[in-house]
Coordinates of C-alpha atoms in Angstrom, one line a residue:
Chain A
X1 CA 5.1 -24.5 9.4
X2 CA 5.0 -25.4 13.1
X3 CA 4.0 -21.8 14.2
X4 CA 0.7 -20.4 14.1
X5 CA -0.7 -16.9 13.6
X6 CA -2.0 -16.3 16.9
X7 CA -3.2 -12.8 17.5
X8 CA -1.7 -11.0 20.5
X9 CA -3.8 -7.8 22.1
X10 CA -1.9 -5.9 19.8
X11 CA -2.8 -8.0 16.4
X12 CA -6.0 -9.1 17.5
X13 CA -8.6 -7.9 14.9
X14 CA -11.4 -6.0 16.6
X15 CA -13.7 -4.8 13.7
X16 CA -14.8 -7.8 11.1
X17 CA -13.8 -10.9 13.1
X18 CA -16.1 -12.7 9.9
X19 CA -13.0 -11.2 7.7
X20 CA -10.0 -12.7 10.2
X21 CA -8.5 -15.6 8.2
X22 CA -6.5 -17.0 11.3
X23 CA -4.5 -19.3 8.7
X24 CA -0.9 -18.5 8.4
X25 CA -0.4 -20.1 4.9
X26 CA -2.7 -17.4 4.1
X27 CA -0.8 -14.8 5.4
X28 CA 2.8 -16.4 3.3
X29 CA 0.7 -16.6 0.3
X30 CA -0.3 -13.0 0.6
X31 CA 3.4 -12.2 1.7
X32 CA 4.7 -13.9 -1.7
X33 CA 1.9 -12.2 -4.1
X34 CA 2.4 -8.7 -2.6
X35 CA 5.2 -6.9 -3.8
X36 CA 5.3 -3.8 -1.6
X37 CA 4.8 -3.2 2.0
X38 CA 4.2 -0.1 4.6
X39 CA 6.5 0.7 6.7
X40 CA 5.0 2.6 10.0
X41 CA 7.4 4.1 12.2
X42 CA 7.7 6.7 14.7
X43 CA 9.4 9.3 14.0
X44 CA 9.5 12.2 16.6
X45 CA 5.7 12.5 17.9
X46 CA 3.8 11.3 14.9
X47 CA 4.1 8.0 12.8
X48 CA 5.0 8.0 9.2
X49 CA 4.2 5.4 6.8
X50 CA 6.9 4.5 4.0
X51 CA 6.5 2.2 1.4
X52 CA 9.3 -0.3 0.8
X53 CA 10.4 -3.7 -1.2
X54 CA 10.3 -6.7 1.2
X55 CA 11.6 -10.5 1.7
X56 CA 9.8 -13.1 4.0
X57 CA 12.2 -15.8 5.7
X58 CA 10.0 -18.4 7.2
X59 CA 13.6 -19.8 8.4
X60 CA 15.0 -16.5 9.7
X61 CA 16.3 -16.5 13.1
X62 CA 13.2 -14.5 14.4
X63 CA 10.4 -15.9 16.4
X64 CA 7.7 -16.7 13.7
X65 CA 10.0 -16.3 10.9
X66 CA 11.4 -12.5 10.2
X67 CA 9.8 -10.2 7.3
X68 CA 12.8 -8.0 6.3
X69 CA 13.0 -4.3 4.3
X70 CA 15.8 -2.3 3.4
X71 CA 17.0 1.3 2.9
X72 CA 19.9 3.4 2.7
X73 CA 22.1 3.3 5.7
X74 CA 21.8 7.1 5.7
X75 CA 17.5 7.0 6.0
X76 CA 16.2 8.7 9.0
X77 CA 13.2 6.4 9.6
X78 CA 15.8 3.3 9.4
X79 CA 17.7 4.5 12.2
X80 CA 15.0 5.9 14.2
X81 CA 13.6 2.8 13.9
X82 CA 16.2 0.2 15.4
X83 CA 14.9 -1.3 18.5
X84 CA 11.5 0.0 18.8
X85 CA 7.9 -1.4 17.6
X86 CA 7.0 -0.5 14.3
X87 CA 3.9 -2.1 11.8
X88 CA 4.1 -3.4 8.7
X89 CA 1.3 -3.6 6.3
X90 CA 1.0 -5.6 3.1
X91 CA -2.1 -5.0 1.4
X92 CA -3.7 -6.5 -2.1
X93 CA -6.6 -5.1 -3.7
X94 CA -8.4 -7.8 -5.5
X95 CA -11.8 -5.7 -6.1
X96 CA -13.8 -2.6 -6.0
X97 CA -17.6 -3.6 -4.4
X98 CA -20.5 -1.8 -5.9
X99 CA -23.3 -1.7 -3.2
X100 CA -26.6 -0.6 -3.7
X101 CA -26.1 2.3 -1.3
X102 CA -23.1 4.6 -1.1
X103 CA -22.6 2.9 3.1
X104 CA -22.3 -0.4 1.8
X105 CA -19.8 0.3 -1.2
X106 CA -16.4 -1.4 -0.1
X107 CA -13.2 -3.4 -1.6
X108 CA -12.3 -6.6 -1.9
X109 CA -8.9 -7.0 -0.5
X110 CA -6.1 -9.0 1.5
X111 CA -4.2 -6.8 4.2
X112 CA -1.8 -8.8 6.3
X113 CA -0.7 -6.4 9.8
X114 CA 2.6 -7.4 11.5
X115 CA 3.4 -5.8 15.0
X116 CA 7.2 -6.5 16.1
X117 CA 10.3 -5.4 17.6
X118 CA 12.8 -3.7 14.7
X119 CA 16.1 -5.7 14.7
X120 CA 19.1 -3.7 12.7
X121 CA 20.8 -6.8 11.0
X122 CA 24.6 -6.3 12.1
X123 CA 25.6 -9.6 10.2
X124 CA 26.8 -9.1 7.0
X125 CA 25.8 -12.7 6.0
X126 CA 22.6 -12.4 6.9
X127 CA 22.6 -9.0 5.1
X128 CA 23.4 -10.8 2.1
X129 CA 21.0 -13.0 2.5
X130 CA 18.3 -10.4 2.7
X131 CA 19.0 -8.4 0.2
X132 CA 19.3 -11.8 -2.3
X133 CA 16.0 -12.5 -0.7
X134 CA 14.1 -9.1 -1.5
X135 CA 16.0 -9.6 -5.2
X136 CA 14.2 -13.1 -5.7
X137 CA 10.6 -11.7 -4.5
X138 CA 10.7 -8.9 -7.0
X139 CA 12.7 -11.6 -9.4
X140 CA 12.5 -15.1 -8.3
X141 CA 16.0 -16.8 -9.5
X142 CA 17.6 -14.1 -10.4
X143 CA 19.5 -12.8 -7.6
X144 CA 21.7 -16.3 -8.3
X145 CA 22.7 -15.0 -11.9
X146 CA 24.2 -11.9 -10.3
X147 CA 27.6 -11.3 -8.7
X148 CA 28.1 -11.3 -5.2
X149 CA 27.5 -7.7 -3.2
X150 CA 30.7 -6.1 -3.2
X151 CA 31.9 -5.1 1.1
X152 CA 31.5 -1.4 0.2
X153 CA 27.3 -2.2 -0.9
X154 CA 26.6 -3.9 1.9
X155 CA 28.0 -1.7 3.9
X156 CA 26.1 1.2 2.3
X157 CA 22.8 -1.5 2.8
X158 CA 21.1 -1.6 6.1
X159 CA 18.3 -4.1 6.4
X160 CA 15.1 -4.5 9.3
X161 CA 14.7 -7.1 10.7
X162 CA 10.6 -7.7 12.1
X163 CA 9.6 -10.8 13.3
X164 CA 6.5 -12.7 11.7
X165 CA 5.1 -13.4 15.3
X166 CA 2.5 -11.0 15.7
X167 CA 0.5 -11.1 12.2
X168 CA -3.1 -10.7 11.5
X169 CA -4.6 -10.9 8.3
X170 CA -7.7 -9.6 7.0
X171 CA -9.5 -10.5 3.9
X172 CA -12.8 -9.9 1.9
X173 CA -14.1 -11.2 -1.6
X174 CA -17.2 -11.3 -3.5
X175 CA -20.4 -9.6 -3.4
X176 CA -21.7 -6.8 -1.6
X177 CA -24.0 -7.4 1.2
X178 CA -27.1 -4.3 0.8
X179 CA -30.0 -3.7 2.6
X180 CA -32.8 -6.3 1.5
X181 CA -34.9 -3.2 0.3
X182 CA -32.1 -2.0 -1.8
X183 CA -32.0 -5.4 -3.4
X184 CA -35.8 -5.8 -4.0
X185 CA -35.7 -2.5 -5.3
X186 CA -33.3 -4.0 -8.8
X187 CA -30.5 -1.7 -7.8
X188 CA -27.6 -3.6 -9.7
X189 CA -24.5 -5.0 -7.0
X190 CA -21.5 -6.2 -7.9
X191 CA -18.0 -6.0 -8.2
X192 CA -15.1 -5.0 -10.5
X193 CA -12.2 -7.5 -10.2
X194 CA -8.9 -5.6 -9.5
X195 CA -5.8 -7.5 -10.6
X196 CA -1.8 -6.8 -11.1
X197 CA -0.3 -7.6 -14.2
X198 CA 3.5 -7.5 -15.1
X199 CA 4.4 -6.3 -19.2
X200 CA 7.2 -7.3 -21.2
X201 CA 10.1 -6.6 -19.8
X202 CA 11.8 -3.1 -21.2
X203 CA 15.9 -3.5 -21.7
X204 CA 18.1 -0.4 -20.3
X205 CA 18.9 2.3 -22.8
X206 CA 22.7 1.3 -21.9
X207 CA 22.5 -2.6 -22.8
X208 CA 25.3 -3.9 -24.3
X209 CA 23.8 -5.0 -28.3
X210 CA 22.5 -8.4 -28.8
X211 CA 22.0 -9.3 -25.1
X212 CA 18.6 -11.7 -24.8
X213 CA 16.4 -10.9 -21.8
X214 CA 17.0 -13.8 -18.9
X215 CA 14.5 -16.3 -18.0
X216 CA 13.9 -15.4 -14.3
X217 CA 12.8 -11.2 -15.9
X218 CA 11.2 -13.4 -18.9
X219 CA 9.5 -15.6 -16.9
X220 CA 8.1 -13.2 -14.6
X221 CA 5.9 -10.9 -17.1
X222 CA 2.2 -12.4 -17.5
Chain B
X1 CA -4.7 25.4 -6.9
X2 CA -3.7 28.2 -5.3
X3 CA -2.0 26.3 -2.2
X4 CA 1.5 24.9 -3.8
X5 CA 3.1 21.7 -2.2
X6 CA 5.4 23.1 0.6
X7 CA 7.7 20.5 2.2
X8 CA 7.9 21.1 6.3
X9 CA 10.4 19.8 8.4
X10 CA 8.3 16.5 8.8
X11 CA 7.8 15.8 5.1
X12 CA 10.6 17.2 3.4
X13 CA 12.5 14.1 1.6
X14 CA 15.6 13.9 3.0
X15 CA 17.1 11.1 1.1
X16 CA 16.9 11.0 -2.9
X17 CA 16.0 14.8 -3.3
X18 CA 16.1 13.7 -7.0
X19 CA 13.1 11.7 -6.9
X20 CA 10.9 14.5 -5.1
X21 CA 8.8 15.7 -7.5
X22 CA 7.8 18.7 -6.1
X23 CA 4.9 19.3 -7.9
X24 CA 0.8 19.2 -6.5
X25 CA -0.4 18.5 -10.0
X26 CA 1.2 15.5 -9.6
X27 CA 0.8 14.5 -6.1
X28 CA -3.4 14.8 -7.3
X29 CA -2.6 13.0 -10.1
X30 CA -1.6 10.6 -8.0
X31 CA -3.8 10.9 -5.7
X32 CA -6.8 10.0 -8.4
X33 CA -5.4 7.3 -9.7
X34 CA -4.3 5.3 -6.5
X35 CA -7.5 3.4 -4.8
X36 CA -5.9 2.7 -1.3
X37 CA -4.2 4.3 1.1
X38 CA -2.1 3.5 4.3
X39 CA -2.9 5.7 7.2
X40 CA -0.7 5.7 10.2
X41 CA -2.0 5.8 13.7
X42 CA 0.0 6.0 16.8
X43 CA -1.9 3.3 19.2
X44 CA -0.8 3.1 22.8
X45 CA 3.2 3.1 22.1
X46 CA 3.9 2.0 18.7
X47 CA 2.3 2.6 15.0
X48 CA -0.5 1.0 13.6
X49 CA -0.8 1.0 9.8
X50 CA -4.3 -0.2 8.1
X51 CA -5.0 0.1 4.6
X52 CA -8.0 1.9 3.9
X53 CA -10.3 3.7 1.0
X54 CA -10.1 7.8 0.6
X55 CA -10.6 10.3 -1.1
X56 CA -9.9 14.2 -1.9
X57 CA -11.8 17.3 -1.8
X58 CA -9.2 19.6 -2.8
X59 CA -11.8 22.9 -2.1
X60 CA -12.1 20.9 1.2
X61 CA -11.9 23.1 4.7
X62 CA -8.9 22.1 5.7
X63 CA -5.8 24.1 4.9
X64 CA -4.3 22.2 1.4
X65 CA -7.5 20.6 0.6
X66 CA -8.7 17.8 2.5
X67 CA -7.8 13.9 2.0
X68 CA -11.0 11.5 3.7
X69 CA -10.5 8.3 5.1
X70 CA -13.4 6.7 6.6
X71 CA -14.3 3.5 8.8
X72 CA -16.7 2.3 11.4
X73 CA -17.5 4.1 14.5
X74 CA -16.6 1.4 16.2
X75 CA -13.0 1.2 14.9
X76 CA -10.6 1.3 17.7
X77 CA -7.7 3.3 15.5
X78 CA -10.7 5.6 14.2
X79 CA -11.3 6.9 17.8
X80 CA -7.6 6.7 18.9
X81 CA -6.1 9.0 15.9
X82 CA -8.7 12.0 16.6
X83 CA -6.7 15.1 16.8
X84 CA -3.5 13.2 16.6
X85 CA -1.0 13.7 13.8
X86 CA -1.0 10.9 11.4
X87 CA 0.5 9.5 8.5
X88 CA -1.7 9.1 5.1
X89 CA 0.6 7.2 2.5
X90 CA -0.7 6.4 -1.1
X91 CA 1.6 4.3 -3.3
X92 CA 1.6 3.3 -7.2
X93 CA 3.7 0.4 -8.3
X94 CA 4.7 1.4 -11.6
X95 CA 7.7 -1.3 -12.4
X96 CA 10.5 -3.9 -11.2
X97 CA 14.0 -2.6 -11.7
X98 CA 16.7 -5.1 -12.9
X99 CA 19.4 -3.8 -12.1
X100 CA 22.9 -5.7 -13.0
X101 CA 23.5 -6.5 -9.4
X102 CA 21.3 -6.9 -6.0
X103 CA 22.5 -3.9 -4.9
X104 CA 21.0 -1.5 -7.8
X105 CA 17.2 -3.7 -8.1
X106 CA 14.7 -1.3 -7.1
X107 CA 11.0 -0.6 -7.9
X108 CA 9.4 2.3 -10.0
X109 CA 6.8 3.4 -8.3
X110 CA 5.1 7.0 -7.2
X111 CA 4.3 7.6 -3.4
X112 CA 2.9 10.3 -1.6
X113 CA 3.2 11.0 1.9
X114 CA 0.6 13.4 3.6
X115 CA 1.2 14.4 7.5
X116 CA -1.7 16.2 9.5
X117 CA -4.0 16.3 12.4
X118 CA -6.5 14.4 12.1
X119 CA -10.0 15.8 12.5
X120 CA -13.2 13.5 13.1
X121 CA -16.0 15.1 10.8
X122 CA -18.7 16.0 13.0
X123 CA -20.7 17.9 10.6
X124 CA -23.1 15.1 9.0
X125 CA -23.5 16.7 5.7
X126 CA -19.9 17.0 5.4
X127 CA -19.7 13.3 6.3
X128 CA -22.8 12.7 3.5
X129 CA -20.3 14.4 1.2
X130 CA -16.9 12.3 2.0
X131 CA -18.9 9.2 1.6
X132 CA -19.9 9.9 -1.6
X133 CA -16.1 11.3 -2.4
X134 CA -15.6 8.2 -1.4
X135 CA -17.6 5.9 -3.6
X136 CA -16.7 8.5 -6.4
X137 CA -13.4 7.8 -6.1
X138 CA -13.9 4.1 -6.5
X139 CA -16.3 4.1 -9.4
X140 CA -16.7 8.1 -10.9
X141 CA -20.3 9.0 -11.3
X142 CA -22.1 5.8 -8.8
X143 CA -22.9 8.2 -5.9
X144 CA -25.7 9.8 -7.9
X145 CA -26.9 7.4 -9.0
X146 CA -27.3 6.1 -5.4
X147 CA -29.9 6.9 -2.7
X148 CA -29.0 9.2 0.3
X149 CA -27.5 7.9 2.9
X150 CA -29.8 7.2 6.3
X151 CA -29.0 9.0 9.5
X152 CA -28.7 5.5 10.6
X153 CA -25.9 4.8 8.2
X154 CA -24.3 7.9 8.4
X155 CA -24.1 7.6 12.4
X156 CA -22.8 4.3 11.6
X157 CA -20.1 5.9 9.5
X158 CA -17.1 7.6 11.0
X159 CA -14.9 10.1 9.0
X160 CA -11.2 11.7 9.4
X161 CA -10.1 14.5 7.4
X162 CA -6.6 15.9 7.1
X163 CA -5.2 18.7 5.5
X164 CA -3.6 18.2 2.7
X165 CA -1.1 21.2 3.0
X166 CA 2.3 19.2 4.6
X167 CA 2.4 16.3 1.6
X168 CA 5.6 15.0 -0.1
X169 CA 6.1 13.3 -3.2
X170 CA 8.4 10.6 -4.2
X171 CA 8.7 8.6 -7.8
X172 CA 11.2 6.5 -9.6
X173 CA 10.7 5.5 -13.6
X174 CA 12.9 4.2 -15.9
X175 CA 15.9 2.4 -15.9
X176 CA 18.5 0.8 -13.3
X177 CA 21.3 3.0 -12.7
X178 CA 24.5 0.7 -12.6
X179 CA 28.0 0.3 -11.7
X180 CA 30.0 0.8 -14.9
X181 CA 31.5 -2.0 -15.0
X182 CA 28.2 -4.4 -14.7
X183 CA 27.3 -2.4 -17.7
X184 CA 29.7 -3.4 -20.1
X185 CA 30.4 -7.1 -18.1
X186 CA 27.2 -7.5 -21.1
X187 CA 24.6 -8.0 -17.9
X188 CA 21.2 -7.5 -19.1
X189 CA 20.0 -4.8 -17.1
X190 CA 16.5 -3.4 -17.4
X191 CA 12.4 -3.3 -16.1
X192 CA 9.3 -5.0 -15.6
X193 CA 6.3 -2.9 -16.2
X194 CA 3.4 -3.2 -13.6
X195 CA 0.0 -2.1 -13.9
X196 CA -3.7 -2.3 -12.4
X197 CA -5.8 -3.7 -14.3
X198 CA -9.7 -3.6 -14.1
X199 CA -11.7 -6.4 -14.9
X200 CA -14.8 -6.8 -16.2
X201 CA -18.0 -6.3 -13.6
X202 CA -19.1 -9.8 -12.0
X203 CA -23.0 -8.9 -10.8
X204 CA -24.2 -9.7 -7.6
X205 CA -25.8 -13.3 -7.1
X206 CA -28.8 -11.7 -5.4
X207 CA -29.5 -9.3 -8.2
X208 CA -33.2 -9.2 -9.6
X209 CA -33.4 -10.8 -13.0
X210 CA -32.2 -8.8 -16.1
X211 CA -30.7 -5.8 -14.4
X212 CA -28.0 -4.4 -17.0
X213 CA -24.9 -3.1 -15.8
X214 CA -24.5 0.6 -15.2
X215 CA -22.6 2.9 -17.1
X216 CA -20.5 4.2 -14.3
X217 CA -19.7 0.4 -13.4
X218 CA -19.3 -0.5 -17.3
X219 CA -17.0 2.2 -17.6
X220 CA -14.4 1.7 -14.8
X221 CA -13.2 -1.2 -16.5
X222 CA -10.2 -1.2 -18.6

């Protein structure tokens, strides 16, 4: 990676600086665990927050790499959207923090904030390309076992382009930090570790008989 | 409840009507279970979505019940959303859908959206009472078991409310939905379960000697 995360006045992180982890392989690696992001747009006078599948292309032809979702052609917040600044949020919870007073309770968490431009992608190709792309983070390898998109789905697919410039990333782990007195007085601390874990995989009603699940939906179970 | 889920204009789900489930027992339902939310904050000319913790009073004072989120004073998109209309959005990731082609993958998932004004809580015993929704929400049963809050903290602490009365409700379960013709091509089509899972408590490394782990911390573990 030759660029870095570097915080603009927008991304800049004004509360916690002791949480900033100013390292972008961070951020990827948060942008590859995470499997949903936020979506804030505005729409109107007010924003509204959507929650959406997502693909990172460090490669992709926007500055910083570009971070691409998709909807339905026909979605409001897509269209409103194109061209103007809009925030997306991916967030992991990795733990719930038990203080030793209610003000000090808290989560342990990763939360990656990227501030950019919206960019409709007009290319088909690089339609394609997305859409393979937000196949193989929910799936990795499988969007090469599957037929091309047909003209008539892509054209029915409309993708965002936002580039990775502007990122922050925010993260906390580990123990709670009390009041001395609260810890003197035995009050327990801790935390409860909060994970994600992927099941079997459940075939479709309609499966053909005696079809064997594929090794990328195999593979990707726990 | 008395106060049904009314789509407005801002929150009425104009694409996949079939997936609105239109339905408050389930928008609280989902409300309990989810431990983060997004909230949306307009910030000079573009959106700003941070994840944060909440929690729900539905006999709250604001019309609908009331949803809390709550950060530090200091917070720059705590003072900047007060009396603004924002954007509270609580997703579940329930499952990866397989679908036979790129085109029909797609997640199951539940995801509320609540629009509103937001109110700073003034009131300090109202604020007492969020914070301890609050920590209730994380780990049921911890706040008494806690000490009150200090005027100190609770200065420190800075609350929004907003009414829960303009919320819409989105899920997907189940199955892809396919092209024919994938189907009986003898694709394997299909899903990937997802779930949260709780771990057990790790204790604090500055906890006094022999303290056992409490019941409501014990318990919140899967």
């Amino acid at each position: 990676m030759s660029v870095v995360m570097e915080p603009t006045d927008r991304t800049r992180i004004r509360r916690g600086r002791n949480r900033a982890v100013a390292e972008r392989t961070d951020l990827l690696a948060l942008l590859t665990d995470a499997l949903v992001a936020h979506l804030g747009v505005t729409v109107g006078d007010h924003p509204v927050v959507l929650p959406t599948a997502f693909a990172v292309d460090v490669d992709g032809p926007d500055e910083g790499g570009t971070l691409y979702v998709h909807g339905s052609v026909a979605a409001r917040w897509l269209r409103s959207s194109a061209g103007t600044t809009v925030c997306v949020t991916v967030t992991e919870l990795d733990g719930l923090v038990a203080g030793r007073s209610a003000f000090h309770h808290s989560m342990n968490y990763r939360s990656a904030v990227v501030i950019g431009q919206a960019r409709v992608v007009e290319d088909e190709a690089e339609r394609q390309h997305a859409l393979d792309l937000i196949v193989d983070h929910m799936l990795p390898g499988r969007s090469a076992t599957l037929r091309p998109s047909t003209r008539k789905e892509l054209a029915a697919t409309a993708v965002l382009a936002v580039p990775l410039a502007e990122a922050s990333m925010k993260a906390r782990a580990g123990d709670p930090v009390d009041e001395p007195e609260d810890v003197t007085a035995g009050i327990w601390g801790g935390h409860v570790p909060v994970r994600r874990v992927l099941g079997a995989p459940v075939p479709a009603q309609d499966n053909l008989p005696g079809l064997d699940v594929p090794d990328d939906v195999r593979d990707r179970a726990c």
